[in-house]
XYZ file of C-alpha atoms in Angstrom:
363
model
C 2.782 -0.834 -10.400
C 2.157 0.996 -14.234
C 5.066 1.331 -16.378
C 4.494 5.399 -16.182
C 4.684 5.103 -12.201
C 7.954 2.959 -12.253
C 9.353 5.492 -14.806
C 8.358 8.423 -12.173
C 10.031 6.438 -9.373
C 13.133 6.179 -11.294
C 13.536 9.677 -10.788
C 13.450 10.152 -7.204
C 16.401 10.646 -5.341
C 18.003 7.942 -2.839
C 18.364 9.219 0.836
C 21.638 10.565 1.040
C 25.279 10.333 3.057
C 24.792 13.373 5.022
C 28.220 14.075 6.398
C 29.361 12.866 3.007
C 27.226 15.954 1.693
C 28.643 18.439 4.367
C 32.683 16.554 3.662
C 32.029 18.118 0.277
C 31.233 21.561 1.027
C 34.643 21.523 2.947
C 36.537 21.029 0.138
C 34.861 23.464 -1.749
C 35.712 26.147 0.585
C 39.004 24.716 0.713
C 38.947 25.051 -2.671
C 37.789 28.751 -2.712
C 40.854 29.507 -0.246
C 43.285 27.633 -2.462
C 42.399 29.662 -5.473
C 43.282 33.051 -3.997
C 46.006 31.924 -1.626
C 48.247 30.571 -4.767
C 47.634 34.113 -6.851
C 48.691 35.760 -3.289
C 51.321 33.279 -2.792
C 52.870 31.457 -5.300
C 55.249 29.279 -3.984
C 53.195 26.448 -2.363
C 56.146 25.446 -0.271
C 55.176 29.158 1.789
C 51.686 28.687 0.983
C 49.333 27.181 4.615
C 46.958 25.233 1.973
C 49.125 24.159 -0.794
C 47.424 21.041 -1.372
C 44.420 22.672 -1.594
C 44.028 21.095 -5.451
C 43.769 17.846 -4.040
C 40.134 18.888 -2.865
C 39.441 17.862 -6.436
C 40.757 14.410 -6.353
C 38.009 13.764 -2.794
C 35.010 15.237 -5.290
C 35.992 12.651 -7.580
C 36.076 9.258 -5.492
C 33.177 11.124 -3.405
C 31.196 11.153 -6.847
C 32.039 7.410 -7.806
C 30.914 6.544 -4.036
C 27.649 8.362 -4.268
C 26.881 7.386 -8.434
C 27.016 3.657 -7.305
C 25.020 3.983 -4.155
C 22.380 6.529 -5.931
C 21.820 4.625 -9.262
C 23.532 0.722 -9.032
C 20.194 -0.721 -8.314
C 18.032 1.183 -11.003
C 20.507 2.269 -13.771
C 19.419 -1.232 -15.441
C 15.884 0.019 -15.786
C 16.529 3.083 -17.201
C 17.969 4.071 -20.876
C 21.147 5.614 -21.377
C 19.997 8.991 -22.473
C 17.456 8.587 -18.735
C 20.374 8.520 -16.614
C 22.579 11.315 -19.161
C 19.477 13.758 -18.638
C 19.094 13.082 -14.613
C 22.468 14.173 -14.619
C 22.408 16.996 -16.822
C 19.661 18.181 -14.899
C 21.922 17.801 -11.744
C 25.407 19.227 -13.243
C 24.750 21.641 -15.937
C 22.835 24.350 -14.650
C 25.677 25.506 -12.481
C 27.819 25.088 -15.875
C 25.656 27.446 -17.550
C 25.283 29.922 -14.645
C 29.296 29.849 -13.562
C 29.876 30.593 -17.827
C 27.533 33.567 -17.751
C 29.795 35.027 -14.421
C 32.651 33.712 -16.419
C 31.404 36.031 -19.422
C 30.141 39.543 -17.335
C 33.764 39.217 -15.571
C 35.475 38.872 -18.202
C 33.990 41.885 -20.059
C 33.725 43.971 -16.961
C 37.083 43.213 -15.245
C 38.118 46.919 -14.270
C 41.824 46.079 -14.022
C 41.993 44.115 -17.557
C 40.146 44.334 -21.235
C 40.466 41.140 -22.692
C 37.530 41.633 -24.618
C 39.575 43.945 -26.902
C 41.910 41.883 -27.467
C 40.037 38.721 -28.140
C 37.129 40.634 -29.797
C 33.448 39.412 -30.188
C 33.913 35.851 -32.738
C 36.902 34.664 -30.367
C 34.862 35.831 -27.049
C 31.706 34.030 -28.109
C 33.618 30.749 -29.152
C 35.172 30.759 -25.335
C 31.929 31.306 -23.769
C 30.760 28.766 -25.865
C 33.142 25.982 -24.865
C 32.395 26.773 -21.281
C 28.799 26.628 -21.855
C 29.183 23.377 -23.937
C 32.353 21.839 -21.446
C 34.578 21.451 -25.084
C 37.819 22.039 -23.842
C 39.665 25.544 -25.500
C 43.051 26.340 -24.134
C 43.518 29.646 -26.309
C 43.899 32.081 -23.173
C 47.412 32.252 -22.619
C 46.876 35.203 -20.142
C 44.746 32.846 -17.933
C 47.580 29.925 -18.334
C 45.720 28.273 -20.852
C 42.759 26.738 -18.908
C 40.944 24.576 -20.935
C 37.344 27.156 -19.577
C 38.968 30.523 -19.793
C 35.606 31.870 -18.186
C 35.549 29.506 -15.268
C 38.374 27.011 -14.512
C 37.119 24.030 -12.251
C 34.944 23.527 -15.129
C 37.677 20.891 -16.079
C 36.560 18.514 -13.318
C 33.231 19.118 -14.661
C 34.191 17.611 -18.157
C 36.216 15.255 -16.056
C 33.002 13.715 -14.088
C 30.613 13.853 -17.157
C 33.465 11.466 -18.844
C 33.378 9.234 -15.837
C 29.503 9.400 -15.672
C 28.936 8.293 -19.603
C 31.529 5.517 -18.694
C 29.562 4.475 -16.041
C 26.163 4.401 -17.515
C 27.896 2.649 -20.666
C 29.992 0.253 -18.851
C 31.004 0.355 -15.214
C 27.476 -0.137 -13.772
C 27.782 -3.621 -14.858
C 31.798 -4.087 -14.473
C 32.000 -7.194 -12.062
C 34.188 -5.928 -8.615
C 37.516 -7.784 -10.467
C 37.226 -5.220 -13.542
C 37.212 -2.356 -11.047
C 39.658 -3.566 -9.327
C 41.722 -4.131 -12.197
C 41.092 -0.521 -13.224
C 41.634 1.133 -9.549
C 45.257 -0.816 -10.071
C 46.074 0.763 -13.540
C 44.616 4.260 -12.705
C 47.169 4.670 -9.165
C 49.751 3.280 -11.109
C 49.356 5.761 -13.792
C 49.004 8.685 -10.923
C 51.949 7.532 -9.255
C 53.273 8.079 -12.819
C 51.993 11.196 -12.857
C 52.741 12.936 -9.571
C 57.294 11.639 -10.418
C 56.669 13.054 -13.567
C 55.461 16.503 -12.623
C 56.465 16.348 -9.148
C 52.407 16.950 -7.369
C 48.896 15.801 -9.501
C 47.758 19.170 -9.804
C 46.971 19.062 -13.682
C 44.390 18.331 -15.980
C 43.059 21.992 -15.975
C 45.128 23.044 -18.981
C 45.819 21.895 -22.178
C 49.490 21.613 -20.979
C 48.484 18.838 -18.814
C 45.439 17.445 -20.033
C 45.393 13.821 -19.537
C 46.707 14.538 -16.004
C 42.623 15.120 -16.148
C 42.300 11.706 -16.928
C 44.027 9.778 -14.862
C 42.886 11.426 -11.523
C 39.054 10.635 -12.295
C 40.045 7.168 -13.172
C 41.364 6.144 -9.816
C 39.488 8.028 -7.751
C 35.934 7.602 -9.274
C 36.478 4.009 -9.447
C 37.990 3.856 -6.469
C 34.813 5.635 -4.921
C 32.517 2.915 -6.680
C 34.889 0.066 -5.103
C 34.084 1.766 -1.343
C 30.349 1.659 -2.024
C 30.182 -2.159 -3.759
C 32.947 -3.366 -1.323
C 30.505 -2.581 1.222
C 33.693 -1.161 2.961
C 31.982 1.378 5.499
C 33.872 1.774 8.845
C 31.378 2.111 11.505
C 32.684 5.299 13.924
C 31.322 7.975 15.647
C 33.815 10.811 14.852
C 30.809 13.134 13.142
C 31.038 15.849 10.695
C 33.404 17.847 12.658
C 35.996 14.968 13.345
C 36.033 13.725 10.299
C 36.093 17.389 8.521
C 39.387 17.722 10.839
C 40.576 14.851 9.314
C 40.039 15.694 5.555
C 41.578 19.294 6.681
C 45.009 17.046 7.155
C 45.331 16.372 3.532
C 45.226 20.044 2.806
C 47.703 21.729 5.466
C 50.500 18.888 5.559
C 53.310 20.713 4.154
C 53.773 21.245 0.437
C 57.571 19.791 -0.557
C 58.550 19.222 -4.068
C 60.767 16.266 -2.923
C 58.179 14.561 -1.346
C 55.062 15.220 -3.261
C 55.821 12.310 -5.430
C 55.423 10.015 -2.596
C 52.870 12.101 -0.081
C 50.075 12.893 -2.679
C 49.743 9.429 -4.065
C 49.296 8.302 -0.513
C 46.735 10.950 0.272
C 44.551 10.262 -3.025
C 44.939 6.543 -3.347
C 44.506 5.280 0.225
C 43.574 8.516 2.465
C 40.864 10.018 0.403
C 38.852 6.198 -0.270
C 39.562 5.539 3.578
C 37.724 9.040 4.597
C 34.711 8.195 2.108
C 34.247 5.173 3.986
C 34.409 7.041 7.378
C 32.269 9.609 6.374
C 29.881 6.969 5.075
C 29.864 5.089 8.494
C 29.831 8.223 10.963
C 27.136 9.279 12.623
C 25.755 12.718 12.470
C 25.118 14.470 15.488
C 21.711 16.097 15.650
C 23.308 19.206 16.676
C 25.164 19.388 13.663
C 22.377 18.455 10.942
C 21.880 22.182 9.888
C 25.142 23.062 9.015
C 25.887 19.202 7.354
C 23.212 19.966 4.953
C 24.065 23.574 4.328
C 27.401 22.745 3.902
C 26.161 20.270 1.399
C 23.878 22.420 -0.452
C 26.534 24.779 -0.850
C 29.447 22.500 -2.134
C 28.304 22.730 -5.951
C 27.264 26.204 -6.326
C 30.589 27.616 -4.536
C 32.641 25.232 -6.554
C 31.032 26.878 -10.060
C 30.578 30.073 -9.102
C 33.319 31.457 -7.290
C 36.517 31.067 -10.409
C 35.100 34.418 -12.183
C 35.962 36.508 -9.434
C 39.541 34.721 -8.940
C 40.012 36.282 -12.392
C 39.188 39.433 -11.096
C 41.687 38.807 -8.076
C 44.252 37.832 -10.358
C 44.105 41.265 -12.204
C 43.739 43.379 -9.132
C 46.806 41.648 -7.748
C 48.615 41.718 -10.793
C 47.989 45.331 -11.620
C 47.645 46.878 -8.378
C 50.175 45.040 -6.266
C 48.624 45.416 -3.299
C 50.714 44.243 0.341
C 50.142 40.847 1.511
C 48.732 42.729 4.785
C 45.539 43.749 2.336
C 45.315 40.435 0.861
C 44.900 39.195 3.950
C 42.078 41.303 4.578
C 40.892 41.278 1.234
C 40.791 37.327 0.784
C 38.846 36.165 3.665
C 36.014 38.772 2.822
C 36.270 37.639 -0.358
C 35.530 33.991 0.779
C 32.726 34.945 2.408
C 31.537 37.139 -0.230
C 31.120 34.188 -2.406
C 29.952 31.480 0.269
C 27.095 34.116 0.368
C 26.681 34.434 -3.568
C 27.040 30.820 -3.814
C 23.985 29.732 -1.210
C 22.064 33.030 -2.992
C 22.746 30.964 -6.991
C 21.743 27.879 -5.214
C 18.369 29.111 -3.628
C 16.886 31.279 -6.071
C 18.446 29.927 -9.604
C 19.325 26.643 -9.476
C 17.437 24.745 -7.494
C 13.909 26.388 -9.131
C 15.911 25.108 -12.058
C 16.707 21.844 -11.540
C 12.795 21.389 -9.995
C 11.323 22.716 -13.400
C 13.638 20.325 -15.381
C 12.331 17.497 -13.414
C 8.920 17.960 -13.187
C 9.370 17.948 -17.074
C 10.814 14.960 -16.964
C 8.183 13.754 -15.017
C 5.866 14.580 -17.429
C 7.474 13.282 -20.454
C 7.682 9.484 -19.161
């Protein structure tokens, strides 16, 4: 085989954990509900999916799981900047497109006008950071998020930290080193969730580093599933084991017992489903919506924060009865599940396939 071939085969794409995929787009709808259930109720202790936050904490050891398996056995061909562009070409797209929603809601929110208040130098400096992923906590109206435009983008700069790590150094960390650093990282959670009482942070610049120390854990965590080889043969499917995940979300949010529950559920629940999911066996009944689900995950996860702004206004200045909401929030969910598959279809993957066929032709 030519150099130029094994260069082009470097770029294609491992066959993938399908009801890992479709485990992915159920957090992000979980997610999505989370998001508008905490504006409509804010005490989590009354709210049905107050762990919905932890969602973020699966994405993360789901991402170490699936960086391992996708790139382990190849990363040591490529350069550094190979495997940064693959997954530029994979993440930042959606960055882009959820920071441009970000932008038009922000200066077309009927029921605020932050644009006069921030004016155009201040507005183009927090589009820019979202664009960019450089964190800018300056909107104390929107609790200062480090995106003002679109919040999850924290996990975004989150993974991309974890990524550069791993094409730097953990690709070649022998299985003692990750152990070692799966130890530190739950000890520093469990630090974490006493301190504050739940690991809900690193999405402001109040609790920054919270950031931090979930990705450590559960990304390496992920990595240790995949090299540990530790995949649980079963044959609960995608709908069993979705069930399953669901149980991390709906137990009941306490603030006396979130320092001991959430730990549990991120450092031993969350690697234990990973290695279900990648050990279950998809019926063929279910293979359509696995893979939508999948396709989905992404796109709903970066587009749908821009109109939670929106929500957050409406409910702030119109007050409307929890008897709307609930009306108003499921259609909303929808709404964007719908917007979200729309992004992914027409925008990003015709994206992401010009971007690679570039690539293609540059090696």
């Amino acid at each position: 085989m030519n150099t130029t071939q094994s260069n082009v085969d470097l770029l294609k794409t491992k066959q993938h954990f399908e009801i890992l995929d479709g485990l992915r787009g159920v957090a992000a709808i979980v997610v999505v509900i989370f998001h508008f259930m905490e504006i409509a109720i804010t005490d989590y202790s009354k709210n049905f999916i107050g762990h919905g936050y932890l969602a973020v904490d699966f994405f993360f050891c789901l991402s170490g799981f699936v960086i391992a398996y996708a790139y382990d056995n190849r990363i040591a061909k490529m350069t550094t900047w190979q495997f940064i562009k693959l997954r530029l070409i994979r993440l930042q797209p959606l960055v882009i497109i959820g920071s441009i929603l970000g932008l038009l809601t922000f200066l077309f929110d009927p029921f605020s006008s932050f644009y006069a208040v921030y004016g155009f130098g201040k507005t183009a400096l927090i589009f820019l950071s979202s664009v960019f992923l450089i964190p800018y906590p300056v909107m104390a109206e929107r609790y200062t998020n480090l995106f003002s435009l679109n919040a999850p983008a924290w996990s975004l700069f989150w993974e991309y930290i974890a990524n550069i790590f791993y094409a730097l150094l953990l690709f070649k960390a022998p299985k003692k080193i990750l152990v070692a650093l799966a130890f530190v990282g739950a000890v520093i959670l469990c630090y974490v969730a006493i301190h504050s009482t739940n690991i809900s942070g690193g999405w402001g610049g109040q609790n920054f580093w919270d950031g931090g120390a979930r990705v450590l854990f559960s990304f390496v965590a992920g990595m240790l599933v995949y090299r540990s080889n530790w995949i649980i043969k079963n044959k609960l499917g995608f709908l069993g084991l979705s069930v399953l995940l669901l149980f991390a979300f709906l137990t009941p949010y306490r603030d006396e017992y979130n320092w001991i529950v959430e730990p549990i559920i991120v450092i031993f629940y969350f690697p234990l489903l990973v290695s279900l999911g990648a050990g279950s066996i998809l019926k063929l009944s279910h293979t359509k919506i696995t893979k939508l689900s999948g396709e989905i995950s992404y796109p709903l996860y970066m587009t749908h924060y821009p109109f939670v702004w929106i929500f957050l206004t409406y409910v702030l200045v119109v007050k409307p009865p929890l008897s709307l909401l609930a009306i108003v929030i499921p259609i909303s969910v929808i709404s964007l599940i719908i917007l979200a598959y729309l992004v992914m279809k027409f925008i990003d993957i015709p994206i992401r396939e010009y971007l690679k066929n570039k690539l293609k032709k540059a090696v």
